[in-house]
CSV table of C-alpha atoms and ligand atoms in Angstrom, one decimal:
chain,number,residue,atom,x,y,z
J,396,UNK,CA,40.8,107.2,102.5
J,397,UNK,CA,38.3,105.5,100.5
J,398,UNK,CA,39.1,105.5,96.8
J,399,UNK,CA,35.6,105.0,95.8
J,400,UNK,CA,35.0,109.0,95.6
J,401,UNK,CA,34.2,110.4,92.3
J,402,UNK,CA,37.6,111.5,90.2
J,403,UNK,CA,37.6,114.7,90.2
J,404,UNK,CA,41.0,117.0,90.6
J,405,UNK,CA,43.3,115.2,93.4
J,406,UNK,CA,43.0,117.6,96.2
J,407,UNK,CA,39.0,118.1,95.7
J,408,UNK,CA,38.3,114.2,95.6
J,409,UNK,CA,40.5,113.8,98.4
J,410,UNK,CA,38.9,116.7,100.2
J,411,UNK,CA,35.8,114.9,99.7
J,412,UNK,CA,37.2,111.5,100.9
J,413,UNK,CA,38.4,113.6,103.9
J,414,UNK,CA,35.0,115.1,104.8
J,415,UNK,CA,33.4,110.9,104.3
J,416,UNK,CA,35.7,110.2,106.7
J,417,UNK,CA,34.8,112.5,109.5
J,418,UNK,CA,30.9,112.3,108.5
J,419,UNK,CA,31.5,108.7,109.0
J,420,UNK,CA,32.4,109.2,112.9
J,421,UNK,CA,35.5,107.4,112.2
J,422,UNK,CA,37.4,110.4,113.3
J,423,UNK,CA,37.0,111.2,116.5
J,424,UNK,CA,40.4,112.3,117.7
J,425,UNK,CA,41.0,115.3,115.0
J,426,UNK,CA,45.2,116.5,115.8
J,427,UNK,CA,46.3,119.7,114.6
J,428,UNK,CA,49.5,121.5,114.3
J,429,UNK,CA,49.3,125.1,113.2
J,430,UNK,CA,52.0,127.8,112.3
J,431,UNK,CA,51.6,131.6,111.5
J,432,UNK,CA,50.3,130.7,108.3
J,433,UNK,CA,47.1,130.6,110.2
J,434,UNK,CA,47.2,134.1,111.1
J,435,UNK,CA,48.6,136.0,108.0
J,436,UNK,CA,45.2,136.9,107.0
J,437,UNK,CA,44.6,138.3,110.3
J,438,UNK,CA,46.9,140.5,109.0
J,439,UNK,CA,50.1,139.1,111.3
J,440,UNK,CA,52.6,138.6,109.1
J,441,UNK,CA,54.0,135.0,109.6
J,442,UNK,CA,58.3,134.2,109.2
J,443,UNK,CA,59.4,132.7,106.1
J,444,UNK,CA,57.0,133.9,103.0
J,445,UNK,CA,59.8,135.3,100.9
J,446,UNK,CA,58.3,138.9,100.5
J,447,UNK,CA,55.9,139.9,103.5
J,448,UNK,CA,57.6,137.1,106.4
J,449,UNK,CA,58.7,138.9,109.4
J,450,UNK,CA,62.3,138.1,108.6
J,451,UNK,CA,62.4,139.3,105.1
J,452,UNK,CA,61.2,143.0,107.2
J,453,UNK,CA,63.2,142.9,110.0
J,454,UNK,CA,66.0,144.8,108.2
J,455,UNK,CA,65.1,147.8,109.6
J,456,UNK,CA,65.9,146.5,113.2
J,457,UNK,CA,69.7,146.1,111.6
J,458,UNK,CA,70.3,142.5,113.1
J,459,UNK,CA,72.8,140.4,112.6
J,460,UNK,CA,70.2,138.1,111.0
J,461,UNK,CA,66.4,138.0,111.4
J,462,UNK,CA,66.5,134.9,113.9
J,463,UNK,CA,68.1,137.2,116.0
J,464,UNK,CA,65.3,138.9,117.4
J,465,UNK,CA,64.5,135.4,118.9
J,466,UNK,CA,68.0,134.7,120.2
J,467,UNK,CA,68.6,135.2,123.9
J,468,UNK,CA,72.2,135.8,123.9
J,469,UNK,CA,70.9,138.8,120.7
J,470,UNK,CA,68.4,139.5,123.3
J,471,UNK,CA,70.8,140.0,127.1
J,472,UNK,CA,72.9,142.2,125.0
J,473,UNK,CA,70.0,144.2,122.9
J,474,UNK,CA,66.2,143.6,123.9
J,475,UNK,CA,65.4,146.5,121.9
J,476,UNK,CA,64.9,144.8,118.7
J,477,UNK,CA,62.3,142.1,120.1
J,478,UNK,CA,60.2,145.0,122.1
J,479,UNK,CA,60.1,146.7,119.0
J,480,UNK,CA,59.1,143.3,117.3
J,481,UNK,CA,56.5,142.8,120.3
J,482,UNK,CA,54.9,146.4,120.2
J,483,UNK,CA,53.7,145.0,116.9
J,484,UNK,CA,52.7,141.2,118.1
J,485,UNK,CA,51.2,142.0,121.5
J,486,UNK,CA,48.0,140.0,121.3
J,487,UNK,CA,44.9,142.3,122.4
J,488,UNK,CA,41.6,143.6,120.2
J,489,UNK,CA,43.8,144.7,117.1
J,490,UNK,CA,44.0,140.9,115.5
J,491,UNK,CA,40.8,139.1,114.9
J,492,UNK,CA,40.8,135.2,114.6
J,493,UNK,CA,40.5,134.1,110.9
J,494,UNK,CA,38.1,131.2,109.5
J,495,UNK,CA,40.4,128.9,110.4
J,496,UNK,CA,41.2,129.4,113.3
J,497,UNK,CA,36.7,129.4,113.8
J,498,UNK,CA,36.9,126.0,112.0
J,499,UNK,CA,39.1,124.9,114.7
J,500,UNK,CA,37.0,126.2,117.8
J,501,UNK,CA,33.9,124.3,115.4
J,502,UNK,CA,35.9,121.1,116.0
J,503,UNK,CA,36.8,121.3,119.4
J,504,UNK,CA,32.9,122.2,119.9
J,505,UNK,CA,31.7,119.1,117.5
J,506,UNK,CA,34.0,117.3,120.3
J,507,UNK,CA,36.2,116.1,117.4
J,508,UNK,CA,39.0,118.3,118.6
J,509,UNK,CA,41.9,115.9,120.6
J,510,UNK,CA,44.8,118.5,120.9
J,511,UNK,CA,46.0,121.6,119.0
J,512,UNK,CA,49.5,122.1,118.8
J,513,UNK,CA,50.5,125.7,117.8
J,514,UNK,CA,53.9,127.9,117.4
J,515,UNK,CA,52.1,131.1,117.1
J,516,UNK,CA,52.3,133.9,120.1
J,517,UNK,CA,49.2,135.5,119.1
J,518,UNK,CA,46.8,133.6,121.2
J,519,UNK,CA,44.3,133.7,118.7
J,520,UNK,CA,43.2,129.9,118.9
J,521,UNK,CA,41.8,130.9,122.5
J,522,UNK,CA,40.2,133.9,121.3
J,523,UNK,CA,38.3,131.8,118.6
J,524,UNK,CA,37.2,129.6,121.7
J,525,UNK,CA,39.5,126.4,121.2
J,526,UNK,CA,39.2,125.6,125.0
J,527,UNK,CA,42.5,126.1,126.3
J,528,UNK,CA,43.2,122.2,127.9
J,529,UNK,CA,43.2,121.4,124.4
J,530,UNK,CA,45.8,123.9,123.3
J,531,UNK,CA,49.4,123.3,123.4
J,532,UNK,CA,51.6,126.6,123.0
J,533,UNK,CA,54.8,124.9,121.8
J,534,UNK,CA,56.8,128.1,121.6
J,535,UNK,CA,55.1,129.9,124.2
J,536,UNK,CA,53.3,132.9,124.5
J,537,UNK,CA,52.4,136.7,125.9
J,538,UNK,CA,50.6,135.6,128.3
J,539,UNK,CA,53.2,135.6,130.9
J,540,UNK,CA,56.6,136.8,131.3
J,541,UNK,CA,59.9,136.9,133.6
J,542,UNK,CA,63.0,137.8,135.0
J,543,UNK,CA,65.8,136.3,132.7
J,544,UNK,CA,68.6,136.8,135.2
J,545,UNK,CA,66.4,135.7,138.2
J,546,UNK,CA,63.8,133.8,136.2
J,547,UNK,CA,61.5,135.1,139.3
J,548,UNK,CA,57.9,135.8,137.3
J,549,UNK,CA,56.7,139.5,136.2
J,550,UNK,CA,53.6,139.2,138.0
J,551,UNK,CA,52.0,142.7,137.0
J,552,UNK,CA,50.7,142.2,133.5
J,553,UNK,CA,48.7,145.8,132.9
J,554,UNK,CA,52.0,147.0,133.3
J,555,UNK,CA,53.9,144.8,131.0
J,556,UNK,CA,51.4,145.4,128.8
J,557,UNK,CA,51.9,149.4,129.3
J,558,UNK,CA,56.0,148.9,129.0
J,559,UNK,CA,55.6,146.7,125.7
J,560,UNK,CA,52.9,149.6,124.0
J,561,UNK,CA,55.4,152.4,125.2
J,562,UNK,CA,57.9,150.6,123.4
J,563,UNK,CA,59.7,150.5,127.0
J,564,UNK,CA,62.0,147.5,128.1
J,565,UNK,CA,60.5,146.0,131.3
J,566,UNK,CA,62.9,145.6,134.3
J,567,UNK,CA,62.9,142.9,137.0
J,568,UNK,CA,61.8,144.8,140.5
J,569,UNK,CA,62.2,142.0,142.6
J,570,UNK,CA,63.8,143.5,145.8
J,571,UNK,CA,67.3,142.0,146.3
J,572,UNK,CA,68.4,144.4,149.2
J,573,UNK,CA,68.4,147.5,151.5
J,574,UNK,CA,71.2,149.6,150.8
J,575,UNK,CA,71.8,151.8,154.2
J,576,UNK,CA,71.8,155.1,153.3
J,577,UNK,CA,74.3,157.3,154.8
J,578,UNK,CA,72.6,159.9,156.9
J,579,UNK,CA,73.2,163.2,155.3
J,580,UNK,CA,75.1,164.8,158.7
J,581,UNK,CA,72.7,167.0,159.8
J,582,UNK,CA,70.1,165.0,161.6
J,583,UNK,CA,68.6,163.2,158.5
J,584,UNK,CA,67.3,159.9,159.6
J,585,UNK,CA,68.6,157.0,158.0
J,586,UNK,CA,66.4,155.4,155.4
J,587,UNK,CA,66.7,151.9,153.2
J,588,UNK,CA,66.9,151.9,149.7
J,589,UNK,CA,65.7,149.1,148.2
J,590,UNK,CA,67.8,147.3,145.5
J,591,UNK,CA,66.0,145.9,142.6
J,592,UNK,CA,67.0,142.6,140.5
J,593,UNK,CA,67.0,145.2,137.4
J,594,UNK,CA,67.1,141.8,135.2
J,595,UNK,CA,65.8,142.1,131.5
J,596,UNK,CA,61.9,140.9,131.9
J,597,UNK,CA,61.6,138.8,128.5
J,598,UNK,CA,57.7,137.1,127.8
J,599,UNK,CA,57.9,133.6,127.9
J,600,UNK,CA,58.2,132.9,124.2
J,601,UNK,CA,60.1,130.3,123.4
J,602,UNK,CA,63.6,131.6,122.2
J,603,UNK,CA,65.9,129.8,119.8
J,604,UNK,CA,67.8,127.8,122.2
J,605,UNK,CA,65.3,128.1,125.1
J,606,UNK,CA,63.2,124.8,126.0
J,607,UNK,CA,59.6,124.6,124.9
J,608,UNK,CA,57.5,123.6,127.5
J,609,UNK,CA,56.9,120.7,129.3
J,610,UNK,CA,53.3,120.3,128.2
J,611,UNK,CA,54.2,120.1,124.8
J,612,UNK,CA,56.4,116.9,125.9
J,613,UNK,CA,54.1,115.5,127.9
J,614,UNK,CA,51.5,115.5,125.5
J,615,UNK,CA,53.5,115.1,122.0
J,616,UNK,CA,52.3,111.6,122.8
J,617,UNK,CA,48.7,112.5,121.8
J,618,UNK,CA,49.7,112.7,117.9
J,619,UNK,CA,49.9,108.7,118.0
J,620,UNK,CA,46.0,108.8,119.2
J,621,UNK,CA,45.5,110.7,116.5
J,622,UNK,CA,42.8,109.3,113.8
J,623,UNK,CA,43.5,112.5,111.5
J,624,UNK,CA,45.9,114.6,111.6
J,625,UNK,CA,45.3,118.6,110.3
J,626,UNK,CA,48.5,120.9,109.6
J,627,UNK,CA,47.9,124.4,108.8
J,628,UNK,CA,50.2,127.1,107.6
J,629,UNK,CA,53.3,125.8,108.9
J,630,UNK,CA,56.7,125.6,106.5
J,631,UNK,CA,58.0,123.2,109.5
J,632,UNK,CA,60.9,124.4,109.5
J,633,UNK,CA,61.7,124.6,113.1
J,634,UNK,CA,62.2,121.3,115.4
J,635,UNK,CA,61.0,119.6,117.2
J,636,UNK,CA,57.7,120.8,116.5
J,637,UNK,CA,58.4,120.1,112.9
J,638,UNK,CA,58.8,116.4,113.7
J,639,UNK,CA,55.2,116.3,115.3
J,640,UNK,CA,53.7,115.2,111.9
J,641,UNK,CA,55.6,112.1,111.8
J,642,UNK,CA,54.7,111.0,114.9
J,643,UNK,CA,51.3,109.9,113.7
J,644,UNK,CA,50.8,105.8,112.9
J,645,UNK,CA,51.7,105.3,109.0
J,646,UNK,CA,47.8,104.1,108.6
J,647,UNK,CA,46.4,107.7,109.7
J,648,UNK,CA,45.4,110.2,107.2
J,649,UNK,CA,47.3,113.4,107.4
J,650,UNK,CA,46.2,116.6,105.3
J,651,UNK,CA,48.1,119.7,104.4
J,652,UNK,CA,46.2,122.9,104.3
J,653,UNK,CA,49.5,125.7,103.2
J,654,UNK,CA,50.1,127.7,100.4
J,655,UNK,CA,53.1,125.2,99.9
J,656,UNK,CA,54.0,121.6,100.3
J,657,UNK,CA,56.2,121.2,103.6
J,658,UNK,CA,58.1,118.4,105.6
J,659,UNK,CA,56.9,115.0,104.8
J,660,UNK,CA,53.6,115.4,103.1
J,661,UNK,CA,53.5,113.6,100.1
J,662,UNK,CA,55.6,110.4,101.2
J,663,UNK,CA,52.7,108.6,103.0
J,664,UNK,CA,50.0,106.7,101.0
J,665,UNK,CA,47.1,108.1,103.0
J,666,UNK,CA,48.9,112.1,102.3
J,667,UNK,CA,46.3,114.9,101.6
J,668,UNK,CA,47.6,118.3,100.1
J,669,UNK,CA,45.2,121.3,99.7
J,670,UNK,CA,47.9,123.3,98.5
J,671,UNK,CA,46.7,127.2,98.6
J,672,UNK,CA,45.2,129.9,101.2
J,673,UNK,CA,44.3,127.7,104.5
J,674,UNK,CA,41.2,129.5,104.9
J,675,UNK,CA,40.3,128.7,101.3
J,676,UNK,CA,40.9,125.0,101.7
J,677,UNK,CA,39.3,125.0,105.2
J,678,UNK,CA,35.7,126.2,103.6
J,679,UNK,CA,36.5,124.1,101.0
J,680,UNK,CA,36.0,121.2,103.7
J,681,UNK,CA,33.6,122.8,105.9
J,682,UNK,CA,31.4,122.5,102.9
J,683,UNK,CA,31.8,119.3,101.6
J,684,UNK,CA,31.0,118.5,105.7
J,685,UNK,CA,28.1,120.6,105.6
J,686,UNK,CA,29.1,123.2,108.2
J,687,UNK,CA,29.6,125.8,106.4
J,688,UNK,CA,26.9,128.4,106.9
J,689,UNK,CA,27.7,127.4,110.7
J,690,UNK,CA,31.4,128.1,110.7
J,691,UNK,CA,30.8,131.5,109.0
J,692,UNK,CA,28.3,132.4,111.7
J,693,UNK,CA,30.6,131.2,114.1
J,694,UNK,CA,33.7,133.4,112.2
J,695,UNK,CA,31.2,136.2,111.9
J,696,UNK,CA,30.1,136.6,115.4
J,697,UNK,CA,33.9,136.8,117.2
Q,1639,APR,N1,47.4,130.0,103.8
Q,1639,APR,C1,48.2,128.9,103.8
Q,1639,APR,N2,49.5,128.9,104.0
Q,1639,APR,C2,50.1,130.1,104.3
Q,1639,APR,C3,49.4,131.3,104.4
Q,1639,APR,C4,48.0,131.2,104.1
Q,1639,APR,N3,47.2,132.3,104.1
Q,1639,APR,N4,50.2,132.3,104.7
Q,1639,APR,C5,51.4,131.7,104.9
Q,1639,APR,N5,51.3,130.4,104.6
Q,1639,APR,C6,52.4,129.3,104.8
Q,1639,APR,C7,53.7,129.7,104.2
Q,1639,APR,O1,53.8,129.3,102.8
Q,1639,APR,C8,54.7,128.9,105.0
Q,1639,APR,O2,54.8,127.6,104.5
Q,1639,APR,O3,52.6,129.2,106.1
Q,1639,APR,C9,53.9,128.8,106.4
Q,1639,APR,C10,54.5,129.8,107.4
Q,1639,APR,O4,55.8,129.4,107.7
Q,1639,APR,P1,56.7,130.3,108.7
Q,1639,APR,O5,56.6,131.7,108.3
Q,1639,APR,O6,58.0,129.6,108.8
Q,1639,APR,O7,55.9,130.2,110.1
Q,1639,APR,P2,56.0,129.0,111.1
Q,1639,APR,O8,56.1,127.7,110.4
Q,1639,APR,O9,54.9,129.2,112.1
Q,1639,APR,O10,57.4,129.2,111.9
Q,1639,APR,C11,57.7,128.3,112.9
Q,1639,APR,O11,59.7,129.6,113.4
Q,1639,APR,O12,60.6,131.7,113.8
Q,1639,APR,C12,60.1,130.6,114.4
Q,1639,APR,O13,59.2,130.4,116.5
Q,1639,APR,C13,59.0,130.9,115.3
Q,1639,APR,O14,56.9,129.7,115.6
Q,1639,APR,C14,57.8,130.2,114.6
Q,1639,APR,C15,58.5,129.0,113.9
């Protein structure tokens, strides 16, 4: 980051130096890594913020602790808990995308966009239209879902979709057998019944324990392309997407946009931290790139 910029507070000049940088067409492979921070003021409460995080409200499910409504052994024994959790989450009209997640659909659209790496389940990079090769859903998401005993894939998503709203827990139907029926003695004809699987259908979010994806392994590779690196509301707390930021080369600029410093930031020379509401720091850039008026006509019109 040129250190040429006018002193002004640290996180404004370096904003500034930030914005130079891209203006300059110096960065051209843009990596971000984003967390339910992203989301909150789409009104999706994210994990860890001590008063509204998901966890500090999940008392009312009565869990042994609030991780376990992401816990598949929890889960085998009680899905009830995460169907209640999902009722809420189930991505559809109710959540809107916020300016951030527009400014990230504005770089993929600028071409500046390499790969998004997200945790969230809400799916609300791809309604923001971040084309979805260049998404990476490192803990999964709604969009699909399957057996857990069978693993054999839920195909019918209308009715997932019904099961989750009804608060219902969706059962594998995969046909495992006939069962002959006795006939009933007087003349009835014999008829099959069909056994079901029965297995607990669980959406493939990434539970704690569960693998994430291959895609995210196969292209974890891309943060060392990276010539900026962006992380947004993320307390990285969870591996081994936390360790993504690290990955980048030491001479790579990487800049903070959460309400609090997290991981790493702050130990490498070329560090930026816009410490604060993301979509606050996000306009903050988009208008000391002169894009402003565009993203919030982008944001507007989703
Ligand atoms: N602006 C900026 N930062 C914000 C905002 C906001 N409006 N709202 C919240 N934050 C910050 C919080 O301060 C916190 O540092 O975003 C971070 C959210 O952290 P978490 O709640 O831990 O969410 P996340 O990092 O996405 O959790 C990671 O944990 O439970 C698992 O699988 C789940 O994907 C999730 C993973």
């Amino acid at each position: 980051i040129s250190e040429d910029t006018p002193p002004q507070n640290l996180s404004e000049r370096s904003l500034a130096a930030v914005a130079d940088f891209i203006k300059s067409g110096r960065a051209r492979r843009i990596v971000v890594m984003t967390g339910a921070g992203i989301s909150t003021a789409a009104g999706i409460p994210d994990f860890r913020s001590p008063e509204t995080g998901l966890y500090a409200n999940l008392a009312a499910l009565n869990l042994p602790e609030p991780e376990a409504v992401f816990d598949l052994a929890f889960f085998q024994q009680n899905p009830r808990p995460f169907y209640a959790l999902a009722r809420e989450l189930y991505p559809g009209a109710r959540y809107r995308p916020t300016v951030s997640h527009a400014f990230l659909a504005l770089l993929a659209r600028k071409n500046l966009l390499h790969v998004l790496f997200t945790q969230n389940i809400d799916c609300l990079e791809r309604a923001a239209g971040v084309p979805p090769d260049r998404i990476i859903e490192a803990h999964g998401s709604f969009a699909t879902q399957r057996c857990i005993d069978c693993r054999e894939p839920f195909a019918d998503d209308a009715k997932m979709r019904e099961s989750v709203e009804r608060g219902e827990v969706p059962r594998c139907e995969r046909v495992v057998g006939r069962d002959e029926d006795e006939t009933d003695g007087i003349g009835g004809k014999e008829q099959d019944e069909e056994r079901r699987c029965g297995g607990l259908v669980k959406p493939d979010i990434v539970f704690f324990g569960e693998a994430l994806p291959k895609a995210f392994f196969e292209r974890s590779g891309a943060v060392q392309e990276a010539d900026l690196v962006l992380v947004m509301g993320t307390s990285l707390q969870v591996h081994p997407f936390a360790g993504l930021p690290n990955m980048a080369e030491e001479e790579v600029p990487r800049v903070l946009f959460n309400l609090e410093r997290v991981g790493s930031f702050g130990t490498r020379a070329d560090d930026v931290m816009v410490l604060g509401d993301c979509d606050a720091g996000v306009r903050k850039l988009a208008d000391a790139l002169g894009w402003r008026d565009e993203l919030e006509k982008a944001w507007r019109e989703l």
